[in-house]
Coordinates of C-alpha atoms in Angstrom, one line a residue:
X7 CA 173.8 101.1 116.4
X8 CA 175.0 99.5 113.7
X9 CA 178.7 101.1 114.6
X10 CA 178.4 99.6 117.8
X11 CA 177.4 96.3 117.1
X12 CA 180.2 96.0 114.4
X13 CA 182.5 97.1 117.3
X14 CA 181.7 94.5 119.8
X15 CA 181.6 91.8 117.5
X16 CA 185.3 93.1 116.1
X17 CA 186.2 93.2 120.1
X18 CA 185.0 89.2 120.5
X19 CA 186.9 88.4 116.9
X20 CA 190.2 90.0 118.2
X21 CA 190.1 87.7 121.1
X22 CA 189.3 84.9 119.8
X23 CA 192.3 85.3 117.5
X24 CA 194.7 86.3 120.1
X25 CA 193.2 83.4 122.0
X26 CA 194.0 80.6 119.3
X27 CA 197.5 82.6 118.8
X28 CA 198.2 81.9 122.4
X29 CA 197.5 78.5 122.1
X30 CA 199.1 78.0 118.8
X31 CA 202.3 79.4 121.0
X32 CA 202.1 76.2 123.0
X33 CA 202.9 74.0 119.4
X34 CA 205.7 74.8 116.9
X35 CA 208.2 77.5 117.3
X36 CA 208.8 80.5 114.6
X37 CA 212.4 78.7 113.4
X38 CA 210.9 74.9 113.1
X39 CA 210.8 75.2 109.3
X40 CA 214.1 77.1 108.3
X41 CA 216.4 77.4 105.2
X42 CA 215.0 78.3 102.4
X43 CA 211.0 77.4 102.4
X44 CA 209.3 80.0 104.3
X45 CA 206.0 79.8 103.1
X46 CA 203.5 77.3 102.0
X47 CA 201.8 80.2 99.7
X48 CA 200.5 83.6 98.9
X49 CA 197.5 85.5 98.4
X50 CA 199.1 88.8 95.8
X51 CA 201.6 89.9 98.2
X52 CA 200.9 88.2 101.4
X53 CA 202.7 85.3 102.0
X54 CA 201.0 82.2 104.3
X55 CA 203.6 81.5 106.7
X56 CA 204.8 77.3 106.9
X57 CA 205.1 78.1 110.2
X58 CA 201.5 79.6 111.1
X59 CA 200.4 76.7 109.1
X60 CA 202.0 73.9 111.3
X61 CA 200.5 75.8 114.2
X62 CA 197.0 75.7 113.3
X63 CA 197.3 71.9 111.9
X64 CA 198.8 70.4 115.1
X65 CA 195.7 72.8 117.1
X66 CA 193.3 71.3 114.4
X67 CA 194.8 67.8 115.3
X68 CA 194.6 68.1 118.9
X69 CA 191.2 69.6 118.8
X70 CA 189.9 66.4 116.5
X71 CA 191.9 64.0 118.7
X72 CA 190.1 65.5 121.8
X73 CA 186.6 65.2 120.1
X74 CA 187.4 61.6 119.3
X75 CA 189.3 60.5 122.1
X76 CA 192.7 58.7 120.0
X77 CA 195.3 60.1 118.4
X78 CA 194.6 61.6 114.6
X79 CA 197.1 61.1 111.6
X80 CA 198.2 63.8 109.1
X81 CA 196.9 61.0 106.6
X82 CA 193.4 61.2 107.8
X83 CA 193.2 64.8 108.1
X84 CA 194.0 65.2 104.6
X85 CA 191.4 62.0 103.9
X86 CA 188.6 63.6 105.8
X87 CA 189.6 67.2 104.8
X88 CA 190.2 68.9 107.8
X89 CA 194.2 69.7 106.5
X90 CA 192.0 71.5 103.5
X91 CA 190.3 73.5 106.1
X92 CA 193.4 75.0 108.2
X93 CA 194.8 75.9 104.7
X94 CA 191.6 77.6 103.7
X95 CA 191.3 79.2 106.7
X96 CA 194.9 80.7 106.6
X97 CA 194.1 81.6 102.7
X98 CA 191.2 83.5 103.9
X99 CA 193.4 85.0 106.3
X100 CA 195.9 85.9 104.2
X101 CA 193.5 87.5 101.4
X102 CA 192.6 89.8 104.0
X103 CA 195.9 90.9 104.9
X104 CA 196.7 91.4 101.4
X105 CA 193.2 93.9 100.8
X106 CA 194.3 95.6 104.7
X107 CA 197.9 96.3 102.9
X108 CA 196.3 97.3 99.3
X109 CA 194.0 100.3 101.3
X110 CA 196.6 101.1 104.1
X111 CA 194.3 100.3 107.0
X112 CA 196.7 99.9 110.1
X113 CA 196.6 100.3 114.0
X114 CA 198.8 102.3 116.2
X115 CA 201.4 101.0 118.6
X116 CA 198.5 102.2 121.8
X117 CA 196.3 99.7 120.5
X118 CA 199.0 96.6 120.3
X119 CA 200.0 97.3 123.7
X120 CA 196.5 97.5 125.0
X121 CA 196.1 94.0 123.7
X122 CA 199.2 92.5 124.7
X123 CA 198.6 93.9 128.3
X124 CA 195.2 92.4 128.5
X125 CA 196.6 88.8 127.3
X126 CA 196.6 86.4 130.5
X127 CA 199.2 84.1 129.3
X128 CA 201.6 87.2 130.1
X129 CA 200.3 87.8 133.5
X130 CA 202.2 87.4 136.7
X131 CA 200.1 85.8 139.7
X132 CA 198.8 89.0 141.0
X133 CA 197.1 89.7 137.2
X134 CA 199.4 92.4 136.2
X135 CA 201.7 91.9 133.2
X136 CA 204.9 90.3 133.5
X137 CA 207.6 91.4 131.1
X138 CA 209.6 88.8 132.1
X139 CA 206.9 85.9 131.5
X140 CA 206.0 87.7 128.2
X141 CA 209.9 87.7 126.7
X142 CA 210.4 84.0 128.1
X143 CA 207.3 82.5 126.6
X144 CA 207.8 84.0 123.0
X145 CA 211.3 82.9 123.4
X146 CA 210.4 79.6 124.5
X147 CA 208.1 79.4 121.3
X148 CA 210.9 81.0 119.1
X149 CA 208.9 84.3 118.5
X150 CA 210.2 87.7 119.1
X151 CA 208.7 90.9 120.7
X152 CA 209.1 92.3 117.5
X153 CA 207.3 89.6 115.5
X154 CA 204.7 88.7 118.1
X155 CA 203.8 92.5 118.1
X156 CA 203.4 92.7 114.2
X157 CA 201.2 89.2 114.3
X158 CA 198.9 91.4 116.9
X159 CA 199.2 94.8 114.5
X160 CA 198.0 92.3 111.9
X161 CA 195.2 90.4 113.0
X162 CA 193.7 93.5 114.8
X163 CA 193.6 95.5 111.3
X164 CA 192.3 91.9 109.4
X165 CA 189.4 92.5 112.5
X166 CA 188.7 95.8 112.0
X167 CA 188.2 94.9 108.5
X168 CA 186.1 91.8 108.7
X169 CA 184.0 94.0 111.5
X170 CA 183.4 96.6 108.7
X171 CA 181.9 93.9 106.1
X172 CA 179.6 92.7 108.7
X173 CA 178.8 95.1 110.9
X174 CA 175.0 96.3 110.8
X175 CA 174.0 93.0 108.8
X176 CA 170.3 92.5 109.6
X177 CA 168.0 89.8 108.5
X178 CA 164.9 90.7 106.5
X179 CA 162.1 91.0 108.8
X180 CA 159.5 88.6 106.1
X181 CA 162.4 86.3 106.8
X182 CA 162.0 86.2 110.9
X183 CA 158.4 86.9 110.6
X184 CA 157.7 83.9 108.6
X185 CA 159.5 81.4 110.9
X186 CA 157.8 83.3 114.0
X187 CA 154.5 82.4 112.4
X188 CA 155.5 78.6 112.0
X189 CA 156.9 78.3 115.9
X190 CA 154.8 80.2 117.8
X191 CA 151.5 80.0 115.7
X192 CA 148.8 78.5 118.5
X193 CA 146.2 76.0 118.0
X194 CA 143.5 74.7 119.9
X195 CA 142.3 71.4 120.4
X196 CA 140.4 68.0 122.2
X197 CA 141.5 64.9 122.6
X198 CA 141.0 62.0 123.2
X199 CA 143.7 59.3 124.4
X200 CA 142.3 55.6 123.5
X201 CA 144.4 52.6 125.4
X202 CA 143.2 49.1 126.5
X203 CA 141.1 50.1 129.0
X204 CA 138.8 51.8 126.8
X205 CA 138.1 48.6 124.5
X206 CA 135.1 46.8 125.6
X207 CA 137.4 43.6 126.1
X208 CA 140.5 42.5 126.8
X209 CA 142.1 40.8 123.9
X210 CA 143.1 37.7 126.0
X211 CA 145.7 35.4 124.8
X212 CA 146.3 33.9 121.1
X213 CA 145.6 30.7 120.0
X214 CA 148.6 28.4 119.1
X215 CA 147.6 29.6 114.9
X216 CA 147.6 33.5 115.8
X217 CA 150.9 32.8 118.0
X218 CA 152.7 31.0 115.3
X219 CA 151.4 33.9 112.6
X220 CA 152.9 36.5 114.8
X221 CA 156.3 34.2 115.4
X222 CA 156.7 33.8 111.5
X223 CA 155.8 37.5 110.9
X224 CA 158.1 38.9 113.3
X225 CA 160.9 36.3 113.1
X226 CA 163.7 39.0 113.6
X227 CA 162.1 40.0 116.7
X228 CA 163.3 36.6 118.1
X229 CA 166.2 35.8 116.1
X230 CA 169.3 35.6 118.8
X231 CA 172.5 37.9 117.6
X232 CA 176.0 36.9 116.4
X233 CA 177.6 35.6 119.9
X234 CA 181.4 35.3 120.0
X235 CA 182.7 32.8 123.3
X236 CA 185.5 34.4 124.5
X237 CA 187.7 33.5 126.9
X238 CA 189.7 35.8 128.9
X239 CA 191.9 37.3 131.9
X240 CA 191.8 40.3 133.4
X241 CA 193.2 42.3 136.5
X242 CA 191.7 45.6 137.7
X243 CA 193.4 47.6 140.7
X244 CA 190.3 46.8 142.9
X245 CA 191.3 43.2 142.5
X246 CA 194.3 43.8 144.6
X247 CA 193.6 46.9 146.7
X248 CA 193.3 44.9 149.6
X249 CA 196.6 43.4 149.2
X250 CA 198.5 46.9 148.1
X251 CA 200.4 48.1 151.3
X252 CA 201.1 51.8 151.9
X253 CA 203.1 53.6 154.1
X254 CA 203.0 56.7 155.9
X255 CA 205.2 58.5 154.1
X256 CA 203.6 58.0 151.0
X257 CA 200.5 59.2 152.6
X258 CA 202.6 62.3 153.5
X259 CA 203.9 63.0 150.3
X260 CA 200.3 62.9 148.8
X261 CA 199.4 65.2 151.6
X262 CA 201.6 67.8 151.0
X263 CA 201.2 67.7 146.9
X264 CA 197.3 68.3 148.0
X265 CA 198.0 71.0 150.7
X266 CA 195.8 73.6 149.3
X267 CA 193.0 71.0 149.5
X268 CA 193.8 70.9 153.3
X269 CA 195.1 74.2 154.8
X270 CA 193.1 77.2 153.0
X271 CA 193.8 80.5 154.4
X272 CA 191.1 82.7 155.6
X273 CA 189.5 84.3 152.7
X274 CA 186.8 86.9 151.3
X275 CA 183.9 87.1 149.0
X276 CA 184.6 90.3 147.1
X277 CA 183.2 92.5 143.7
X278 CA 185.4 95.0 142.5
X279 CA 183.7 98.2 140.9
X280 CA 186.7 100.2 138.8
X281 CA 186.9 104.0 137.9
X282 CA 188.1 106.5 135.3
X283 CA 189.7 108.4 137.6
X284 CA 190.2 108.7 141.4
X285 CA 188.0 111.9 141.5
X286 CA 185.0 109.3 139.7
X287 CA 185.8 106.5 142.3
X288 CA 185.6 109.3 145.6
X289 CA 182.6 110.9 144.2
X290 CA 181.3 107.2 143.9
X291 CA 182.1 106.8 147.4
X292 CA 181.0 109.5 149.0
X293 CA 177.3 109.2 147.4
X294 CA 177.3 105.6 148.8
X295 CA 178.3 106.7 152.1
X296 CA 175.8 109.4 152.4
X297 CA 172.8 107.2 151.4
X298 CA 172.4 108.5 147.7
X299 CA 172.7 105.4 146.2
X300 CA 173.4 101.7 146.8
X301 CA 176.6 99.5 145.4
X302 CA 174.0 98.0 143.2
X303 CA 173.4 101.4 141.5
X304 CA 176.7 102.5 141.2
X305 CA 177.3 99.0 139.1
X306 CA 174.4 99.7 137.1
X307 CA 175.7 103.4 136.6
X308 CA 178.4 102.0 135.4
X309 CA 176.7 99.6 132.6
X310 CA 177.9 96.9 134.2
X311 CA 175.9 93.8 135.6
X312 CA 177.6 92.0 139.2
X313 CA 178.4 89.6 137.6
X314 CA 181.1 91.4 135.7
X315 CA 182.8 92.8 138.8
X316 CA 182.5 89.4 141.0
X317 CA 185.9 88.4 142.1
X318 CA 185.2 85.3 143.7
X319 CA 186.7 84.0 146.7
X320 CA 190.0 85.4 147.1
X321 CA 193.2 86.0 149.8
X322 CA 194.2 88.7 151.1
X323 CA 197.4 88.7 148.1
X324 CA 194.9 88.7 145.5
X325 CA 193.6 92.0 145.9
X326 CA 197.1 93.9 146.0
X327 CA 197.6 97.1 147.5
X328 CA 194.0 96.7 148.8
X329 CA 194.1 93.3 150.3
X330 CA 195.0 94.7 153.8
X331 CA 191.7 97.5 154.1
X332 CA 189.4 94.7 152.8
X333 CA 190.4 91.7 155.2
X334 CA 190.3 94.2 158.0
X335 CA 186.7 94.0 157.4
X336 CA 185.1 91.6 159.8
X337 CA 181.2 92.1 158.3
X338 CA 179.8 92.6 154.9
X339 CA 180.5 96.2 153.6
X340 CA 182.0 98.7 151.2
X341 CA 185.8 99.6 151.1
X342 CA 187.7 102.4 148.9
X343 CA 188.5 103.7 146.8
X344 CA 191.5 101.8 146.5
X345 CA 194.5 102.1 143.8
X346 CA 194.6 99.1 141.3
X347 CA 196.4 97.8 138.2
X348 CA 192.8 98.8 136.3
X349 CA 192.3 102.3 137.9
X350 CA 190.9 103.0 141.3
X351 CA 188.2 100.9 142.5
X352 CA 185.8 100.4 145.2
X353 CA 185.1 96.9 146.8
X354 CA 182.7 95.2 148.3
X355 CA 183.2 92.6 150.6
X356 CA 180.0 90.3 151.0
X357 CA 181.4 87.3 153.2
X358 CA 184.1 86.3 155.4
X359 CA 185.3 82.9 154.7
X360 CA 187.1 81.4 157.6
X361 CA 190.5 79.6 157.3
X362 CA 190.3 76.1 157.2
X363 CA 193.1 73.5 157.8
X364 CA 192.8 69.5 158.0
X365 CA 195.6 67.8 159.7
X366 CA 197.2 65.4 157.9
X367 CA 196.2 62.4 160.8
X368 CA 192.4 63.5 160.0
X369 CA 193.2 63.4 156.0
X370 CA 194.9 60.3 156.4
X371 CA 191.6 58.1 156.2
X372 CA 190.6 59.9 153.2
X373 CA 194.2 59.6 151.4
X374 CA 195.0 56.1 151.9
X375 CA 192.0 54.7 149.1
X376 CA 193.3 57.2 146.7
X377 CA 196.9 56.2 147.3
X378 CA 196.2 52.3 147.5
X379 CA 194.1 52.8 144.2
X380 CA 197.4 54.7 142.4
X381 CA 199.8 52.2 143.8
X382 CA 197.8 49.4 142.5
X383 CA 197.4 50.7 139.0
X384 CA 201.1 51.5 139.0
X385 CA 201.6 47.4 140.1
X386 CA 199.2 46.6 137.0
X387 CA 201.1 48.7 134.7
X388 CA 204.4 47.3 135.8
X389 CA 202.8 44.0 135.1
X390 CA 202.5 44.7 131.4
X391 CA 206.0 43.7 130.3
X392 CA 205.8 40.3 132.0
X393 CA 202.3 39.2 130.7
X394 CA 203.2 40.4 127.1
X395 CA 206.4 38.2 127.7
X396 CA 204.6 35.5 128.5
X397 CA 202.0 35.8 126.0
X398 CA 205.0 36.0 123.3
X399 CA 206.4 32.4 124.6
X400 CA 203.1 31.1 124.1
X401 CA 201.4 31.4 127.3
X402 CA 197.9 30.7 127.0
X403 CA 194.8 32.8 128.5
X404 CA 194.3 29.9 131.1
X405 CA 197.9 30.0 132.1
X406 CA 198.0 33.8 132.7
X407 CA 195.3 33.3 135.5
X408 CA 197.4 30.6 137.0
X409 CA 200.9 32.0 136.7
X410 CA 199.8 35.8 137.5
X411 CA 197.7 37.3 139.5
X412 CA 195.2 38.1 136.6
X413 CA 191.7 35.9 136.9
X414 CA 190.1 34.3 134.6
X415 CA 186.5 34.7 132.8
X416 CA 184.5 33.4 129.9
X417 CA 181.6 35.4 128.4
X418 CA 179.1 35.1 125.8
X419 CA 179.5 38.3 124.0
X420 CA 177.5 40.1 121.5
X421 CA 177.2 44.0 120.0
X422 CA 175.7 45.8 122.7
X423 CA 176.5 44.0 126.2
X424 CA 177.1 45.6 128.9
X425 CA 177.6 43.3 131.9
X426 CA 180.7 42.3 133.5
X427 CA 183.8 43.1 131.6
X428 CA 181.6 44.0 128.4
X429 CA 180.9 47.2 131.0
X430 CA 184.4 48.6 129.6
X431 CA 184.8 50.5 126.2
X432 CA 188.1 48.8 125.5
X433 CA 186.9 45.2 125.7
X434 CA 184.1 45.9 123.7
X435 CA 185.9 46.9 121.0
X436 CA 188.5 44.1 121.1
X437 CA 186.1 41.5 121.4
X438 CA 183.6 43.2 118.2
X439 CA 187.1 43.1 116.4
X440 CA 188.7 39.5 117.7
X441 CA 189.3 36.9 115.0
X442 CA 189.2 33.2 115.5
X443 CA 193.4 33.1 114.7
X444 CA 194.1 36.4 116.4
X445 CA 197.4 36.4 118.8
X446 CA 196.3 37.5 122.2
X447 CA 197.6 40.4 123.6
X448 CA 197.4 42.5 126.5
X449 CA 195.1 45.8 126.3
X450 CA 194.3 48.3 128.9
X451 CA 190.9 49.4 130.4
X452 CA 189.9 52.5 131.5
X453 CA 190.0 52.4 135.1
X454 CA 193.9 51.4 134.3
X455 CA 193.0 47.4 133.9
X456 CA 194.6 45.1 131.8
X457 CA 193.0 42.1 130.1
X458 CA 193.8 39.3 127.3
X459 CA 190.8 37.3 125.4
X460 CA 191.0 35.0 123.1
X461 CA 188.1 34.1 120.8
X462 CA 187.3 30.0 120.8
X463 CA 183.9 30.3 118.8
X464 CA 181.5 32.6 116.8
X465 CA 177.8 31.5 116.9
X466 CA 176.0 33.1 113.7
X467 CA 172.7 34.9 114.5
X468 CA 169.9 31.8 114.7
X469 CA 166.3 32.2 114.9
X470 CA 165.1 31.0 118.8
X471 CA 162.5 28.2 118.9
X472 CA 158.9 29.4 119.4
X473 CA 158.9 27.4 122.6
X474 CA 162.2 29.4 124.0
X475 CA 160.0 32.6 123.5
X476 CA 156.8 31.8 123.8
X477 CA 156.0 34.5 126.7
X478 CA 157.7 37.1 124.9
X479 CA 155.7 36.1 121.4
X480 CA 152.5 36.4 123.5
X481 CA 153.4 39.9 125.0
X482 CA 154.3 41.0 121.4
X483 CA 151.1 39.5 120.0
X484 CA 149.1 41.4 122.8
X485 CA 150.2 44.6 122.5
X486 CA 150.1 44.5 118.3
X487 CA 146.1 43.3 118.5
X488 CA 145.7 45.9 121.5
X489 CA 147.1 48.6 119.1
X490 CA 145.0 47.1 116.2
X491 CA 141.6 47.0 118.1
X492 CA 142.3 50.7 119.0
X493 CA 143.2 51.8 116.0
X494 CA 139.9 50.3 114.9
X495 CA 137.5 51.9 117.6
X496 CA 139.7 55.7 117.2
X497 CA 138.4 55.2 112.9
X498 CA 134.8 54.2 113.9
X499 CA 134.7 57.1 116.6
X500 CA 136.1 59.2 113.8
X501 CA 133.2 58.3 111.4
X502 CA 130.9 59.7 114.4
X503 CA 132.5 62.4 114.8
X504 CA 132.3 63.5 111.5
X505 CA 128.9 62.3 110.7
X506 CA 127.7 65.3 113.7
X507 CA 128.0 63.6 116.9
X508 CA 129.2 65.7 119.7
X509 CA 133.0 64.6 120.7
X510 CA 131.7 64.5 124.3
X511 CA 128.9 62.1 123.4
X512 CA 131.3 59.1 123.4
X513 CA 131.3 58.4 126.7
X514 CA 135.2 58.7 127.2
X515 CA 137.6 61.2 128.6
X516 CA 138.0 64.6 126.4
X517 CA 141.0 66.9 127.3
X518 CA 140.8 70.6 125.8
X519 CA 143.9 72.4 125.3
X520 CA 143.5 76.5 124.3
X521 CA 146.1 78.4 122.4
X522 CA 148.9 75.6 122.3
X523 CA 152.2 76.7 120.3
X524 CA 154.0 73.6 118.6
X525 CA 156.3 73.8 121.7
X526 CA 153.6 73.4 124.1
X527 CA 151.7 70.3 122.5
X528 CA 151.9 67.1 123.8
X529 CA 153.2 64.1 123.3
X530 CA 155.4 65.4 120.3
X531 CA 153.7 62.9 117.7
X532 CA 150.7 65.2 117.5
X533 CA 152.2 68.5 116.5
X534 CA 152.5 67.6 113.0
X535 CA 149.1 66.3 112.6
X536 CA 147.6 68.7 114.6
X537 CA 149.2 71.8 112.5
X538 CA 148.5 70.2 108.9
X539 CA 144.3 69.9 110.0
X540 CA 142.1 72.5 108.7
X541 CA 139.8 74.3 111.6
X542 CA 136.8 71.8 112.8
X543 CA 139.0 68.6 111.0
X544 CA 139.5 65.5 112.9
X545 CA 141.9 63.0 112.7
X546 CA 143.7 59.5 114.4
X547 CA 147.2 59.8 115.1
X548 CA 149.0 56.5 116.5
X549 CA 152.8 57.7 117.8
X550 CA 154.0 54.8 118.4
X551 CA 152.8 54.5 122.1
X552 CA 149.3 55.3 121.9
X553 CA 145.9 55.9 119.8
X554 CA 144.6 59.3 119.6
X555 CA 141.5 60.9 118.4
X556 CA 142.5 64.5 117.2
X557 CA 140.3 67.6 116.6
X558 CA 141.4 71.1 115.8
X559 CA 139.1 73.4 117.8
X560 CA 140.7 76.5 116.6
X561 CA 143.4 78.6 114.7
X562 CA 145.4 81.5 116.4
X563 CA 148.3 83.5 115.6
X564 CA 151.7 84.3 117.3
X565 CA 150.7 86.2 120.8
X566 CA 152.5 89.4 120.1
X567 CA 152.5 89.9 123.8
X568 CA 153.7 86.5 124.7
X569 CA 157.7 87.3 125.9
X570 CA 158.6 84.1 125.3
X571 CA 157.3 85.4 121.4
X572 CA 159.6 88.5 121.7
X573 CA 162.3 86.3 122.8
X574 CA 162.1 83.7 119.7
X575 CA 161.9 86.6 117.6
X576 CA 164.8 88.0 118.6
X577 CA 166.7 85.1 118.3
X578 CA 165.8 84.1 115.2
X579 CA 166.6 87.2 114.1
X580 CA 170.0 87.4 115.6
X581 CA 171.1 83.4 114.4
X582 CA 169.9 84.6 110.5
X583 CA 171.8 87.3 110.7
X584 CA 174.8 85.6 111.9
X585 CA 174.5 83.6 108.5
X586 CA 174.0 85.9 106.4
X587 CA 177.3 88.3 108.0
X588 CA 178.9 84.8 107.7
X589 CA 178.2 84.1 104.1
X590 CA 178.5 87.8 103.0
X591 CA 182.2 87.2 104.9
X592 CA 182.9 84.1 102.6
X593 CA 181.9 85.6 99.9
X594 CA 183.8 88.8 100.2
X595 CA 186.9 86.8 101.1
X596 CA 186.4 84.4 97.9
X597 CA 186.4 87.5 96.2
X598 CA 189.6 88.6 98.0
X599 CA 191.2 85.6 97.0
X600 CA 190.5 85.4 93.3
X601 CA 191.5 89.0 92.9
X602 CA 194.9 89.0 95.0
X603 CA 195.9 85.4 93.3
X604 CA 196.2 82.2 95.0
X605 CA 199.6 80.4 94.7
X606 CA 200.2 77.3 96.8
X607 CA 203.7 75.6 97.6
X608 CA 203.1 71.8 97.7
X609 CA 206.8 71.2 98.4
X610 CA 206.2 73.2 101.8
X611 CA 202.9 71.7 102.9
X612 CA 204.6 68.3 102.6
X613 CA 207.1 69.4 104.4
X614 CA 205.2 70.3 107.3
X615 CA 203.3 67.0 107.2
X616 CA 206.1 64.8 107.2
X617 CA 206.8 66.4 110.8
X618 CA 203.9 65.2 112.1
X619 CA 203.9 61.5 113.2

C-alpha cells in the first residue's frame, strides 16, 4: 500500500517537474549565458546551471506579476525573498541530484522515452508524438535532444529518491483523533434571541442632551474623510462609439478570424476505452455485444471512471482511423475495437451534434458592436501621443476638453469612492497619489479609455456639524440604546435561569438544537461561547448583530457513523501526512546540502539578474 502511494506521489511530482520544464522552455535558452560562467553554484559535485536559474527566476517573476497585476523587477524579487526562494529550490534539487549520483540511482531509456512521448508540447494536432515539433521546440530554446532527455532522466531519478523518502508517511492517530474531537464534537442547546420586539417599550427618541453625548462619544463616525477636489478630462470607447464607422470589409475580416465560432462541423460526444491488447479489446466487445456486461461495467473493470475516458465533443479528424466508423453511427452506440495510438480501444458515441453555420449576413449585427468598440479603443490609443504633446506644451485640463474629444468633469474624491470615473481602479490609484504640484499626465483606464487629472484642493478630515448628521446620530443612538437594554434584559433572564426558573417560562420563543457540530451552529458567533460552556450552564452572547440567551443542554462525542466525520477524519489525516512528508523532505534535503557542501557564485547570479529589466 505504501509502495503504491509512493509511486502515485512520484508520478504526480514527475509531471509537475515536466510541466515546469516545458513552461521554462519559453524563457531563456541554454546559450544565453555562454562564456566562462556556466553555473551559479554547486552542491557537492552537482552544479547549478546558470540557465536553469535564469529560467526558474523568469517563471517566478511571471507568476508574481500575474498575481499582482503589475511588472516585478529583480530588485523587488531580491527584496521580497522571491529570488532567494528560487535559488533554494534549485539548491535542493542539486542536493538530490548529488545524492542520486552518490548512490548510483538512474532510470532507463524506455522510461525517458515514455515521458517524452507523453508531453503535450511535443504532440501534433492528432495527439501523437511529432518528432519535428520535438526537435524544433528544443532548437528554438537552445537545447539539444540529448540535453533535454538528460534533464528528464535526472529529474525522474530525483523524483524516485524523493518518493522513497516521503512514501508511506502517515499522521499519528492521536493527532487526527484530537482534531476530529475538536471539529466533530456535538452540542445540544437552547437559545432565546432577543431583539427590539422583546423589549417592554421601544427606546424612543433621545433628548438633546443624550443625542449630544452620543455625537461627542462617536465623533469618528461623523467625521468626513479627507476629500480631494479633482478636475479631470476623460474619454472612453463608449463616448465615441456612435461616431465610429465600420465597413463590411472590416466585419468580414473579423468574421473570418472567428470562423470557428460561426462554422462548426458535425461533432460527436465520445468516450474511448483503451485496452492493452487486441484480444482483450475484442473479448470486451464480445461480452458487451452479448449483453453480459454494460459499457460502464467494462470501464469499472479497467479501474477507471467515465470522466477518465471522456473525449468531449470531437470532430471526425480528432479520432484518427476510428473517425469514419464513429461518424457513421447515427444513434448512440459502441463501436470497435479500433486501433489508436494508445492501443486497441472501444468507442462509445453518446450524442450527435449537428453541423452549425452562421452566415456573414446573420453574424453582421453581432460583429459590429465588437468591431466598433475595438476601433474606438484604437482611436483613443492613437490620440494619446497628441494629448501628451498638448499637456507638455502647457495645455490645461479644461483646454483638453475644449480642443479634443475628451470630456471635462469634477469630483470630490475620497478613498473608497466608486462612483462615476472613480469606479475605475486606474483613476482611484492616480487620485490617491495625486499632489497639488503634480504635472497632469495621460493615463489609461481598464476599458481602453484615457484620462488626465489635476488636484485642485485637499480638504482635511472634519467633524460634520450635528445638525447636518442629526438623523444618522438619532439612528445610531437608538441602535446603541436598544443593544444596551437588550443586554440588560438578557442578564436579568440569565439570573432567573440560574435561580432555577425554566427557560420556557419567560414567555419568549425558545429554539432547541440537537447534536450540532461547530460547523452546524448558527450564527457563528455562538460557536465559541457554546463550546466553552459546561453542560447545564448558560450565558449571554452579543455577536454584534443580536443578543442571545444560550444554554448548553448536552455534550456529545463525534458521530462515528456519520460519513461526514469519516471524510473529515480522512481529510485531516491526509493533510497532516502531507505536512509531515514535506517537513521530512525539507529536513532531508537540508541535510544533503550540508553533507555535500554548498558553494555559490555571486558573480554568476549577478550576471543573470543583469539580463532582466
